Amino acid sequence: MKQRFRVGGMSCAACSAHVEKSVSAVSGVREVQVNLLAGSMTVEYDESACGDEQIIRAVEEGGYTAAVDSGTRAAAPAKNDTPEDALHEMKNRILVSAVFLIILMYFSMGPMFGLPMPGFVSGEAHAFALALVQLLLTLPILLVNRKYFINGFRTIWHRAPTMDALIAVGSGASVVYGVYALFQIGYAGAAGDMARVHEYAHDLYFESAGMILTLVTLGKFFEARAKRKTGEAIAALMDLRPQTASVIRGEQEVTVPIEEVRVGDYVIVRAGQAVPVDGQIVEGHAYLDESAITGESMPVEKGKGDTVIGATVTKNGYFAMKASRVGDDTTLSQIIRLVEEAGASKAPIAKLADKVAGVFVPVVMAIALVTAIIWLVVGETPSFALTRAIAVLVISCPCALGLATPVAIMVGTGVGAKNGVLFQSAEALENLHNVDCVVLDKTGTVTEGRPVVTDVKSFGVDPEDLLSMALSLEVHSDHPLADAIVRHARAKHVKERKTESFEMIEGQGVRAVIDGVRCMAGNRRMLLANGLALSRSAQQMGENLAAAGKTPLYFAANRQVVGIFAVADVLKPSSRAAVDTLQKLGVQVTLLTGDNQATAQSIAAELGVQDVVAEVLPQDKERVVREKQEQGHKVAMIGDGINDAPALARADVGIAIGAGTDVAIASADVVLMKSDLMDAVDAIRLSRQTMRNIRQNLFWAFFYNCIGIPIAAGVLWLPLGLKLSPMIGAAAMSLSSVCVVSNALRLKFFKASPKQESSQCVVLPKEEEKQMEKTKVIQIEGMMCEHCVAHVKKALEAFDGVSAQVDLQSGTATVQGSTLPDDAKLTEAVEQAGYKVVGLK
């Protein structure tokens, strides 16, 4: 079983490492992942060996709080657990600390700078009163920041000291020594030993304790505010969720909270509304903005039988849908869960940092103790030795070390989600940067995945007549190649003619009588079966098309070949650019396909790929990936996530493309929501930038500690007379954490690659655009002449975005547009022009 918990009380990487260690020790626990930033923990365990109670108890025994995460903030185990609450609480602590610290600094530093002081604390005769005032001003700062002492000493008690332990021991030692000096001043003053009074009056460290706690809290405030930005991608996704839905209950339409929508409910969606859940349209038609989910910038046409995704927005139209996925099962919920899990998971480099942080704190405490002993042995005063030890403790807090990796991982996965790239784990994000070989499936990955018409050649007939004949023949066929021809012909707005005696011949083609002429369409086998011969030029053209990886279809009328259509699964617009970019990034590209060698080589030539593996079955794709790995390559497999599942699972990183409505492909490590190969390039670029950012963070975190600890310990005191005060150490420690988080946030400026236009044919984008237009045919009575035609055309084209073609002979008007008025408005427009509508379809 896999369960998610919320954990309270963690403040640094050592805390998360200790929680992980405590839970891992529970019998039956298989895997533990603790997310310091989110305050969460995911545990995979054997239900027969342990339960939630034992895991929570292990966390509590380690000095922290825990509760099962029910998916709501109400499940939080600790007060002030939300980022907003934590920031508000820290603001209050900073305000109180700053007010008392300013007054404290005046009383502690004022005499040194000759500032006017109240009479009751002026001069050495009143040194005890001055020391007592400083103690009283320090107490409120200690009180509002008591959590450092509670958490710090608790972790020491559990033999797992954390960053809070360093702060608690460092500031606590300053206060204890200050109280000791206070008593020494009182005792020496009573004895008349003014020299001793003078000595201890300068050994008060109350201001150091106050400054340490205030600066650490200030650093944590800036750190928390910066970390809050890392969750913006998830927050933005959550904001897409509509709050209510219009549902048919009984025979009435009622508005209910989104949580009450059930599978099988009929939901009504109108223009401007967000689709509440995933489902299938049962009635109506609309254009949907799916950019938030798939990244597709253009509205997508949806009609009866089409699947719609929750959180997409209806630009215009109206439809009724049947809910198929609700609540946590919707596509949006799955995306949010994937992003959260990726942010919570740990990359191998993060686990290494956690191990280092887990032993770092005890080592630092030992260094501080040794520092104090050495300075005492060489003859320095207890005050000097204590100051050096405290400086070591304060400057060594492993905040930066603990934040170096998780913040970058969270920002990287969030940026990926924003650009339609979902990393299913932090390990996938890390592994992708090492990839030096990409294996591409062909169909649906580098190609469109559906056939389109690429070439049309007519022999002795008008091209428009050929298209009209092709449309009239193929519109009755259910073959995928026929569908490509129908789409192409309709995009050209040719007229469909009446057919008779339509007949399909298995494995050959179709034939029918059109306007009294016997026509046929099919492959070369059909021509031979009907005794038709190809001219030399037509035969050569067919062979050239086949050699280019296209399927030639021949059309004949009156036993004469009148045209050839070439149909192929063409490259996606960005595939060539994506392959070029991958190769520039130093990645070897291999094309994998079940097509014959000639077709595969043709596609590879268009792509610019040298390494081609053709005629492979789905089960053979895994073998190809394994062979690449045996050659020493780090391999990413890019496929559709279905028949490529074995290869995706075998690869070092499996990338599923074309997963707009099924983001939870178990065999893939990365999911590309836009079905665009260029997004795979962006995934690799983002992985490399994220890992570079992590290395920078880790370098500066280690460099800071390697330089800061010796200086704090006093290595520059003897040769140069330089020492680092605990106050400066606290400021440096806080600044290092803010710098690490800010560096990670630079990933938010990652720019996705520009998308390429199609290189197949310059007319294709226009054709695709026209395919999105709707068409209605109006049967009209009363038109007598061309003036009537002009009146009807003007009436219909008065609607925005509508074009009309009026045919006097047939008495029809064909209207087209990306959005069309409803039937009542079209009818009204024609009748107001003085004519009668007798049919509309």
JSON list of C-alpha atoms in Angstrom, two decimals, residues 711-787:
[
{"chain": "A", "resi": 711, "resn": "ILE", "atom": "CA", "xyz": [36.81, 31.39, 9.48]},
{"chain": "A", "resi": 712, "resn": "ALA", "atom": "CA", "xyz": [34.18, 31.11, 12.22]},
{"chain": "A", "resi": 713, "resn": "ALA", "atom": "CA", "xyz": [36.49, 28.78, 14.16]},
{"chain": "A", "resi": 714, "resn": "GLY", "atom": "CA", "xyz": [39.15, 31.50, 14.10]},
{"chain": "A", "resi": 715, "resn": "VAL", "atom": "CA", "xyz": [41.83, 30.34, 11.64]},
{"chain": "A", "resi": 716, "resn": "LEU", "atom": "CA", "xyz": [42.39, 33.99, 10.60]},
{"chain": "A", "resi": 717, "resn": "TRP", "atom": "CA", "xyz": [42.70, 35.25, 14.18]},
{"chain": "A", "resi": 718, "resn": "LEU", "atom": "CA", "xyz": [46.36, 34.46, 14.79]},
{"chain": "A", "resi": 719, "resn": "PRO", "atom": "CA", "xyz": [47.80, 35.47, 11.37]},
{"chain": "A", "resi": 720, "resn": "LEU", "atom": "CA", "xyz": [45.53, 38.44, 10.55]},
{"chain": "A", "resi": 721, "resn": "GLY", "atom": "CA", "xyz": [43.67, 39.26, 13.75]},
{"chain": "A", "resi": 722, "resn": "LEU", "atom": "CA", "xyz": [40.29, 38.67, 12.00]},
{"chain": "A", "resi": 723, "resn": "LYS", "atom": "CA", "xyz": [37.36, 36.94, 13.63]},
{"chain": "A", "resi": 724, "resn": "LEU", "atom": "CA", "xyz": [33.76, 36.28, 12.64]},
{"chain": "A", "resi": 725, "resn": "SER", "atom": "CA", "xyz": [31.09, 37.31, 15.13]},
{"chain": "A", "resi": 726, "resn": "PRO", "atom": "CA", "xyz": [28.02, 35.09, 15.64]},
{"chain": "A", "resi": 727, "resn": "MET", "atom": "CA", "xyz": [25.82, 37.92, 14.34]},
{"chain": "A", "resi": 728, "resn": "ILE", "atom": "CA", "xyz": [27.64, 38.05, 10.99]},
{"chain": "A", "resi": 729, "resn": "GLY", "atom": "CA", "xyz": [27.56, 34.24, 10.87]},
{"chain": "A", "resi": 730, "resn": "ALA", "atom": "CA", "xyz": [23.77, 34.26, 11.29]},
{"chain": "A", "resi": 731, "resn": "ALA", "atom": "CA", "xyz": [23.40, 36.83, 8.52]},
{"chain": "A", "resi": 732, "resn": "ALA", "atom": "CA", "xyz": [25.68, 34.83, 6.19]},
{"chain": "A", "resi": 733, "resn": "MET", "atom": "CA", "xyz": [23.80, 31.60, 6.92]},
{"chain": "A", "resi": 734, "resn": "SER", "atom": "CA", "xyz": [20.43, 33.20, 6.14]},
{"chain": "A", "resi": 735, "resn": "LEU", "atom": "CA", "xyz": [21.78, 34.84, 2.99]},
{"chain": "A", "resi": 736, "resn": "SER", "atom": "CA", "xyz": [23.14, 31.53, 1.70]},
{"chain": "A", "resi": 737, "resn": "SER", "atom": "CA", "xyz": [19.69, 29.90, 1.93]},
{"chain": "A", "resi": 738, "resn": "VAL", "atom": "CA", "xyz": [17.99, 32.80, 0.15]},
{"chain": "A", "resi": 739, "resn": "CYS", "atom": "CA", "xyz": [20.65, 32.69, -2.60]},
{"chain": "A", "resi": 740, "resn": "VAL", "atom": "CA", "xyz": [20.13, 28.96, -3.19]},
{"chain": "A", "resi": 741, "resn": "VAL", "atom": "CA", "xyz": [16.34, 29.34, -3.46]},
{"chain": "A", "resi": 742, "resn": "SER", "atom": "CA", "xyz": [16.68, 32.38, -5.72]},
{"chain": "A", "resi": 743, "resn": "ASN", "atom": "CA", "xyz": [19.07, 30.51, -7.99]},
{"chain": "A", "resi": 744, "resn": "ALA", "atom": "CA", "xyz": [16.58, 27.65, -8.29]},
{"chain": "A", "resi": 745, "resn": "LEU", "atom": "CA", "xyz": [13.81, 30.10, -9.15]},
{"chain": "A", "resi": 746, "resn": "ARG", "atom": "CA", "xyz": [15.80, 31.15, -12.23]},
{"chain": "A", "resi": 747, "resn": "LEU", "atom": "CA", "xyz": [14.46, 27.95, -13.81]},
{"chain": "A", "resi": 748, "resn": "LYS", "atom": "CA", "xyz": [11.08, 29.67, -14.04]},
{"chain": "A", "resi": 749, "resn": "PHE", "atom": "CA", "xyz": [12.55, 31.69, -16.93]},
{"chain": "A", "resi": 750, "resn": "PHE", "atom": "CA", "xyz": [13.00, 28.52, -19.01]},
{"chain": "A", "resi": 751, "resn": "LYS", "atom": "CA", "xyz": [11.75, 29.14, -22.55]},
{"chain": "A", "resi": 752, "resn": "ALA", "atom": "CA", "xyz": [10.13, 26.35, -24.54]},
{"chain": "A", "resi": 753, "resn": "SER", "atom": "CA", "xyz": [11.35, 25.80, -28.10]},
{"chain": "A", "resi": 754, "resn": "PRO", "atom": "CA", "xyz": [9.40, 27.65, -30.81]},
{"chain": "A", "resi": 755, "resn": "LYS", "atom": "CA", "xyz": [7.07, 25.38, -32.75]},
{"chain": "A", "resi": 756, "resn": "GLN", "atom": "CA", "xyz": [7.71, 24.85, -36.46]},
{"chain": "A", "resi": 757, "resn": "GLU", "atom": "CA", "xyz": [5.29, 25.15, -39.35]},
{"chain": "A", "resi": 758, "resn": "SER", "atom": "CA", "xyz": [4.70, 22.15, -41.58]},
{"chain": "A", "resi": 759, "resn": "SER", "atom": "CA", "xyz": [7.29, 21.54, -44.30]},
{"chain": "A", "resi": 760, "resn": "GLN", "atom": "CA", "xyz": [5.14, 19.01, -46.18]},
{"chain": "A", "resi": 761, "resn": "CYS", "atom": "CA", "xyz": [3.10, 21.32, -48.37]},
{"chain": "A", "resi": 762, "resn": "VAL", "atom": "CA", "xyz": [2.40, 25.02, -48.14]},
{"chain": "A", "resi": 763, "resn": "VAL", "atom": "CA", "xyz": [-1.33, 24.49, -48.60]},
{"chain": "A", "resi": 764, "resn": "LEU", "atom": "CA", "xyz": [-1.73, 22.03, -45.75]},
{"chain": "A", "resi": 765, "resn": "PRO", "atom": "CA", "xyz": [-2.12, 24.58, -42.92]},
{"chain": "A", "resi": 766, "resn": "LYS", "atom": "CA", "xyz": [-4.88, 26.33, -44.89]},
{"chain": "A", "resi": 767, "resn": "GLU", "atom": "CA", "xyz": [-6.55, 23.04, -45.60]},
{"chain": "A", "resi": 768, "resn": "GLU", "atom": "CA", "xyz": [-6.44, 22.06, -41.97]},
{"chain": "A", "resi": 769, "resn": "GLU", "atom": "CA", "xyz": [-7.88, 25.46, -41.07]},
{"chain": "A", "resi": 770, "resn": "LYS", "atom": "CA", "xyz": [-10.74, 24.96, -43.51]},
{"chain": "A", "resi": 771, "resn": "GLN", "atom": "CA", "xyz": [-11.43, 21.53, -42.05]},
{"chain": "A", "resi": 772, "resn": "MET", "atom": "CA", "xyz": [-12.35, 23.30, -38.81]},
{"chain": "A", "resi": 773, "resn": "GLU", "atom": "CA", "xyz": [-15.15, 25.21, -40.62]},
{"chain": "A", "resi": 774, "resn": "LYS", "atom": "CA", "xyz": [-18.74, 24.09, -40.27]},
{"chain": "A", "resi": 775, "resn": "THR", "atom": "CA", "xyz": [-21.06, 23.76, -43.28]},
{"chain": "A", "resi": 776, "resn": "LYS", "atom": "CA", "xyz": [-24.85, 23.95, -43.56]},
{"chain": "A", "resi": 777, "resn": "VAL", "atom": "CA", "xyz": [-26.99, 23.54, -46.68]},
{"chain": "A", "resi": 778, "resn": "ILE", "atom": "CA", "xyz": [-30.26, 25.48, -46.89]},
{"chain": "A", "resi": 779, "resn": "GLN", "atom": "CA", "xyz": [-33.02, 24.43, -49.37]},
{"chain": "A", "resi": 780, "resn": "ILE", "atom": "CA", "xyz": [-34.77, 27.60, -50.57]},
{"chain": "A", "resi": 781, "resn": "GLU", "atom": "CA", "xyz": [-37.94, 28.22, -52.59]},
{"chain": "A", "resi": 782, "resn": "GLY", "atom": "CA", "xyz": [-38.75, 31.43, -54.48]},
{"chain": "A", "resi": 783, "resn": "MET", "atom": "CA", "xyz": [-35.43, 32.27, -56.16]},
{"chain": "A", "resi": 784, "resn": "MET", "atom": "CA", "xyz": [-36.08, 33.15, -59.82]},
{"chain": "A", "resi": 785, "resn": "CYS", "atom": "CA", "xyz": [-32.94, 34.92, -61.09]},
{"chain": "A", "resi": 786, "resn": "GLU", "atom": "CA", "xyz": [-29.41, 36.02, -60.26]},
{"chain": "A", "resi": 787, "resn": "HIS", "atom": "CA", "xyz": [-30.78, 39.04, -58.40]}
]
